């Protein structure tokens, strides 16, 4: 019997914030130092991928466009709190569908932050006005600005099964355009198939070689392989004892060093959430300000277990 947890009636997994279904103390993570502040630019996307982590699509506007002024407010909060944030990340949806994207990236870069943009490198990014802005930013800020382009697999057939017919070739064209401008590049793939990490990295290395792309397949910051988030799969709950059993340090979990800003449809102002994967889960909404979000996060979601603890993944660079 675990004497350190209160007695509860079992309700099933991921039901109680602090206690697992079998009565053990749920693992939690404290914000040690905010290293990456993410902005979800909105869930609208030009494509609809199978098993998208946050259900982005051409019709899903559950998360509205973040404005430039709203982003600046959070950068000002960082200054007020005197936090040593290193990186500003932009994700979606497709960030380049947000009309404020170039201005937001430029402001973050001008304040001395590294900027990471997660993009599909497709038509929204290739609009002439966006291209002109990117050419200017890449020329001025160089390696401080990185584009992580989504290619779910290193083959056209498997990638297009997830991202839609023709998406592979369009994304490659976007990658070639970015590289021609001198951009810093990374790739985001998925561990969807019956392949070892070594096989996946060799496949991406071959793709890069065939396309003269200056990306390192062995560098996990340049070729990021995300675990699949199957909602139907059986996932264990993470207890405090798991840290020792798994030889994991809670300080290495994503919510120990990052937060994300979202603006829900109809909301008067944005909110801070604990994780880039959980913008809709109310228990991971930490309030309106960064100071309020400086709190402990209990790992009460299957994504916490599969993606972060067991999968060892992080959205940050």
mmCIF file of N, CA and C in Angstrom, residues 29-38 53 87 116 118 148 224 226-227 229 243 249-260 273-278 297 299 303-304 307-309 312-317:
data_model
loop_
_atom_site.group_PDB
_atom_site.id
_atom_site.type_symbol
_atom_site.label_atom_id
_atom_site.label_comp_id
_atom_site.label_asym_id
_atom_site.label_seq_id
_atom_site.Cartn_x
_atom_site.Cartn_y
_atom_site.Cartn_z
ATOM 1 N N UNK A 29 6.222 18.197 -12.624
ATOM 2 C CA UNK A 29 7.411 18.889 -13.116
ATOM 3 C C UNK A 29 7.309 20.355 -12.733
ATOM 4 N N UNK A 30 8.374 20.891 -12.171
ATOM 5 C CA UNK A 30 8.433 22.295 -11.786
ATOM 6 C C UNK A 30 9.166 23.089 -12.859
ATOM 7 N N UNK A 31 8.676 24.278 -13.150
ATOM 8 C CA UNK A 31 9.367 25.152 -14.094
ATOM 9 C C UNK A 31 10.689 25.590 -13.466
ATOM 10 N N UNK A 32 11.786 25.043 -13.998
ATOM 11 C CA UNK A 32 13.087 25.396 -13.459
ATOM 12 C C UNK A 32 13.571 26.732 -13.996
ATOM 13 N N UNK A 33 13.629 26.844 -15.321
ATOM 14 C CA UNK A 33 13.999 28.093 -15.976
ATOM 15 C C UNK A 33 13.335 28.111 -17.343
ATOM 16 N N UNK A 34 12.623 29.174 -17.633
ATOM 17 C CA UNK A 34 11.947 29.273 -18.921
ATOM 18 C C UNK A 34 12.984 29.555 -20.000
ATOM 19 N N UNK A 35 13.248 28.557 -20.832
ATOM 20 C CA UNK A 35 14.229 28.697 -21.900
ATOM 21 C C UNK A 35 13.571 29.009 -23.242
ATOM 22 N N UNK A 36 12.394 28.414 -23.480
ATOM 23 C CA UNK A 36 11.683 28.628 -24.739
ATOM 24 C C UNK A 36 10.255 29.063 -24.458
ATOM 25 N N UNK A 37 9.863 30.174 -25.038
ATOM 26 C CA UNK A 37 8.467 30.604 -24.981
ATOM 27 C C UNK A 37 7.883 30.429 -26.373
ATOM 28 N N UNK A 38 6.846 29.589 -26.452
ATOM 29 C CA UNK A 38 6.189 29.292 -27.719
ATOM 30 C C UNK A 38 4.965 30.177 -27.903
ATOM 31 N N UNK A 53 -1.184 16.648 -34.183
ATOM 32 C CA UNK A 53 -1.140 16.720 -32.726
ATOM 33 C C UNK A 53 -2.236 17.617 -32.156
ATOM 34 N N UNK A 87 14.944 31.455 -26.364
ATOM 35 C CA UNK A 87 14.365 31.127 -27.666
ATOM 36 C C UNK A 87 12.879 31.457 -27.688
ATOM 37 N N UNK A 116 12.659 30.083 -33.617
ATOM 38 C CA UNK A 116 12.413 28.806 -34.275
ATOM 39 C C UNK A 116 10.991 28.821 -34.827
ATOM 40 N N UNK A 118 8.156 26.601 -36.832
ATOM 41 C CA UNK A 118 7.732 25.294 -37.320
ATOM 42 C C UNK A 118 6.780 25.526 -38.480
ATOM 43 N N UNK A 148 12.078 24.891 -38.957
ATOM 44 C CA UNK A 148 11.937 23.429 -38.849
ATOM 45 C C UNK A 148 10.770 23.008 -39.728
ATOM 46 N N UNK A 224 14.512 16.013 -36.188
ATOM 47 C CA UNK A 224 13.755 15.705 -34.970
ATOM 48 C C UNK A 224 12.730 14.626 -35.308
ATOM 49 N N UNK A 226 9.634 12.747 -33.943
ATOM 50 C CA UNK A 226 8.627 12.787 -32.893
ATOM 51 C C UNK A 226 7.887 11.457 -32.790
ATOM 52 N N UNK A 227 7.622 10.993 -31.568
ATOM 53 C CA UNK A 227 6.837 9.760 -31.401
ATOM 54 C C UNK A 227 5.394 9.974 -31.836
ATOM 55 N N UNK A 229 1.464 9.939 -31.577
ATOM 56 C CA UNK A 229 0.543 10.144 -30.467
ATOM 57 C C UNK A 229 -0.790 9.451 -30.781
ATOM 58 N N UNK A 243 10.645 8.216 -12.128
ATOM 59 C CA UNK A 243 11.875 8.950 -12.437
ATOM 60 C C UNK A 243 13.099 8.073 -12.219
ATOM 61 N N UNK A 249 15.214 12.530 -15.487
ATOM 62 C CA UNK A 249 15.265 13.704 -14.628
ATOM 63 C C UNK A 249 14.105 14.619 -15.002
ATOM 64 N N UNK A 250 13.223 14.960 -14.058
ATOM 65 C CA UNK A 250 12.088 15.829 -14.409
ATOM 66 C C UNK A 250 12.528 17.163 -14.987
ATOM 67 N N UNK A 251 13.746 17.591 -14.695
ATOM 68 C CA UNK A 251 14.250 18.860 -15.241
ATOM 69 C C UNK A 251 14.452 18.786 -16.755
ATOM 70 N N UNK A 252 14.511 17.563 -17.303
ATOM 71 C CA UNK A 252 14.709 17.395 -18.741
ATOM 72 C C UNK A 252 13.392 17.339 -19.516
ATOM 73 N N UNK A 253 12.257 17.326 -18.809
ATOM 74 C CA UNK A 253 10.953 17.261 -19.459
ATOM 75 C C UNK A 253 10.581 18.645 -19.984
ATOM 76 N N UNK A 254 9.876 18.689 -21.112
ATOM 77 C CA UNK A 254 9.646 19.940 -21.823
ATOM 78 C C UNK A 254 9.019 21.031 -20.952
ATOM 79 N N UNK A 255 8.067 20.668 -20.099
ATOM 80 C CA UNK A 255 7.385 21.700 -19.311
ATOM 81 C C UNK A 255 8.234 22.225 -18.164
ATOM 82 N N UNK A 256 9.456 21.700 -17.999
ATOM 83 C CA UNK A 256 10.384 22.261 -17.020
ATOM 84 C C UNK A 256 11.090 23.492 -17.565
ATOM 85 N N UNK A 257 11.007 23.701 -18.891
ATOM 86 C CA UNK A 257 11.765 24.807 -19.485
ATOM 87 C C UNK A 257 11.005 25.568 -20.561
ATOM 88 N N UNK A 258 9.723 25.257 -20.757
ATOM 89 C CA UNK A 258 8.982 25.968 -21.808
ATOM 90 C C UNK A 258 7.519 26.167 -21.417
ATOM 91 N N UNK A 259 6.910 27.154 -22.059
ATOM 92 C CA UNK A 259 5.487 27.427 -21.962
ATOM 93 C C UNK A 259 5.010 27.859 -23.344
ATOM 94 N N UNK A 260 3.687 27.814 -23.573
ATOM 95 C CA UNK A 260 3.145 28.247 -24.857
ATOM 96 C C UNK A 260 1.987 29.214 -24.658
ATOM 97 N N UNK A 273 -0.212 28.126 -21.554
ATOM 98 C CA UNK A 273 -0.444 26.702 -21.312
ATOM 99 C C UNK A 273 0.893 26.012 -21.077
ATOM 100 N N UNK A 274 0.834 24.857 -20.433
ATOM 101 C CA UNK A 274 2.049 24.178 -19.999
ATOM 102 C C UNK A 274 2.808 23.519 -21.129
ATOM 103 N N UNK A 275 2.098 23.165 -22.210
ATOM 104 C CA UNK A 275 2.714 22.289 -23.202
ATOM 105 C C UNK A 275 2.220 22.620 -24.597
ATOM 106 N N UNK A 276 3.092 22.487 -25.577
ATOM 107 C CA UNK A 276 2.720 22.744 -26.972
ATOM 108 C C UNK A 276 1.706 21.744 -27.496
ATOM 109 N N UNK A 277 1.613 20.568 -26.853
ATOM 110 C CA UNK A 277 0.708 19.517 -27.327
ATOM 111 C C UNK A 277 -0.675 19.591 -26.705
ATOM 112 N N UNK A 278 -0.855 20.438 -25.697
ATOM 113 C CA UNK A 278 -2.092 20.403 -24.919
ATOM 114 C C UNK A 278 -2.764 21.771 -24.834
ATOM 115 N N UNK A 297 3.535 21.455 -12.813
ATOM 116 C CA UNK A 297 2.646 20.793 -13.766
ATOM 117 C C UNK A 297 2.593 19.304 -13.435
ATOM 118 N N UNK A 299 1.682 15.535 -14.492
ATOM 119 C CA UNK A 299 1.687 14.863 -15.782
ATOM 120 C C UNK A 299 0.430 14.013 -15.963
ATOM 121 N N UNK A 303 -0.258 12.227 -23.357
ATOM 122 C CA UNK A 303 0.831 12.831 -24.129
ATOM 123 C C UNK A 303 2.063 13.067 -23.262
ATOM 124 N N UNK A 304 1.835 13.386 -21.970
ATOM 125 C CA UNK A 304 2.963 13.579 -21.060
ATOM 126 C C UNK A 304 3.809 12.306 -20.994
ATOM 127 N N UNK A 307 4.882 11.147 -25.206
ATOM 128 C CA UNK A 307 5.726 12.073 -25.960
ATOM 129 C C UNK A 307 6.972 12.479 -25.175
ATOM 130 N N UNK A 308 6.780 12.939 -23.944
ATOM 131 C CA UNK A 308 7.883 13.543 -23.197
ATOM 132 C C UNK A 308 8.690 12.540 -22.375
ATOM 133 N N UNK A 309 8.001 11.781 -21.513
ATOM 134 C CA UNK A 309 8.742 10.923 -20.587
ATOM 135 C C UNK A 309 9.258 9.671 -21.294
ATOM 136 N N UNK A 312 10.851 10.797 -24.877
ATOM 137 C CA UNK A 312 12.021 11.644 -24.767
ATOM 138 C C UNK A 312 12.060 12.798 -25.732
ATOM 139 N N UNK A 313 10.898 13.254 -26.192
ATOM 140 C CA UNK A 313 10.855 14.299 -27.218
ATOM 141 C C UNK A 313 10.666 15.672 -26.595
ATOM 142 N N UNK A 314 11.088 16.675 -27.359
ATOM 143 C CA UNK A 314 10.892 18.068 -26.981
ATOM 144 C C UNK A 314 10.701 18.877 -28.237
ATOM 145 N N UNK A 315 9.801 19.850 -28.203
ATOM 146 C CA UNK A 315 9.562 20.681 -29.382
ATOM 147 C C UNK A 315 10.640 21.743 -29.556
ATOM 148 N N UNK A 316 11.364 22.047 -28.493
ATOM 149 C CA UNK A 316 12.363 23.114 -28.571
ATOM 150 C C UNK A 316 13.634 22.625 -29.233
ATOM 151 N N UNK A 317 14.466 23.584 -29.635
ATOM 152 C CA UNK A 317 15.759 23.235 -30.216
ATOM 153 C C UNK A 317 16.767 22.918 -29.133
#
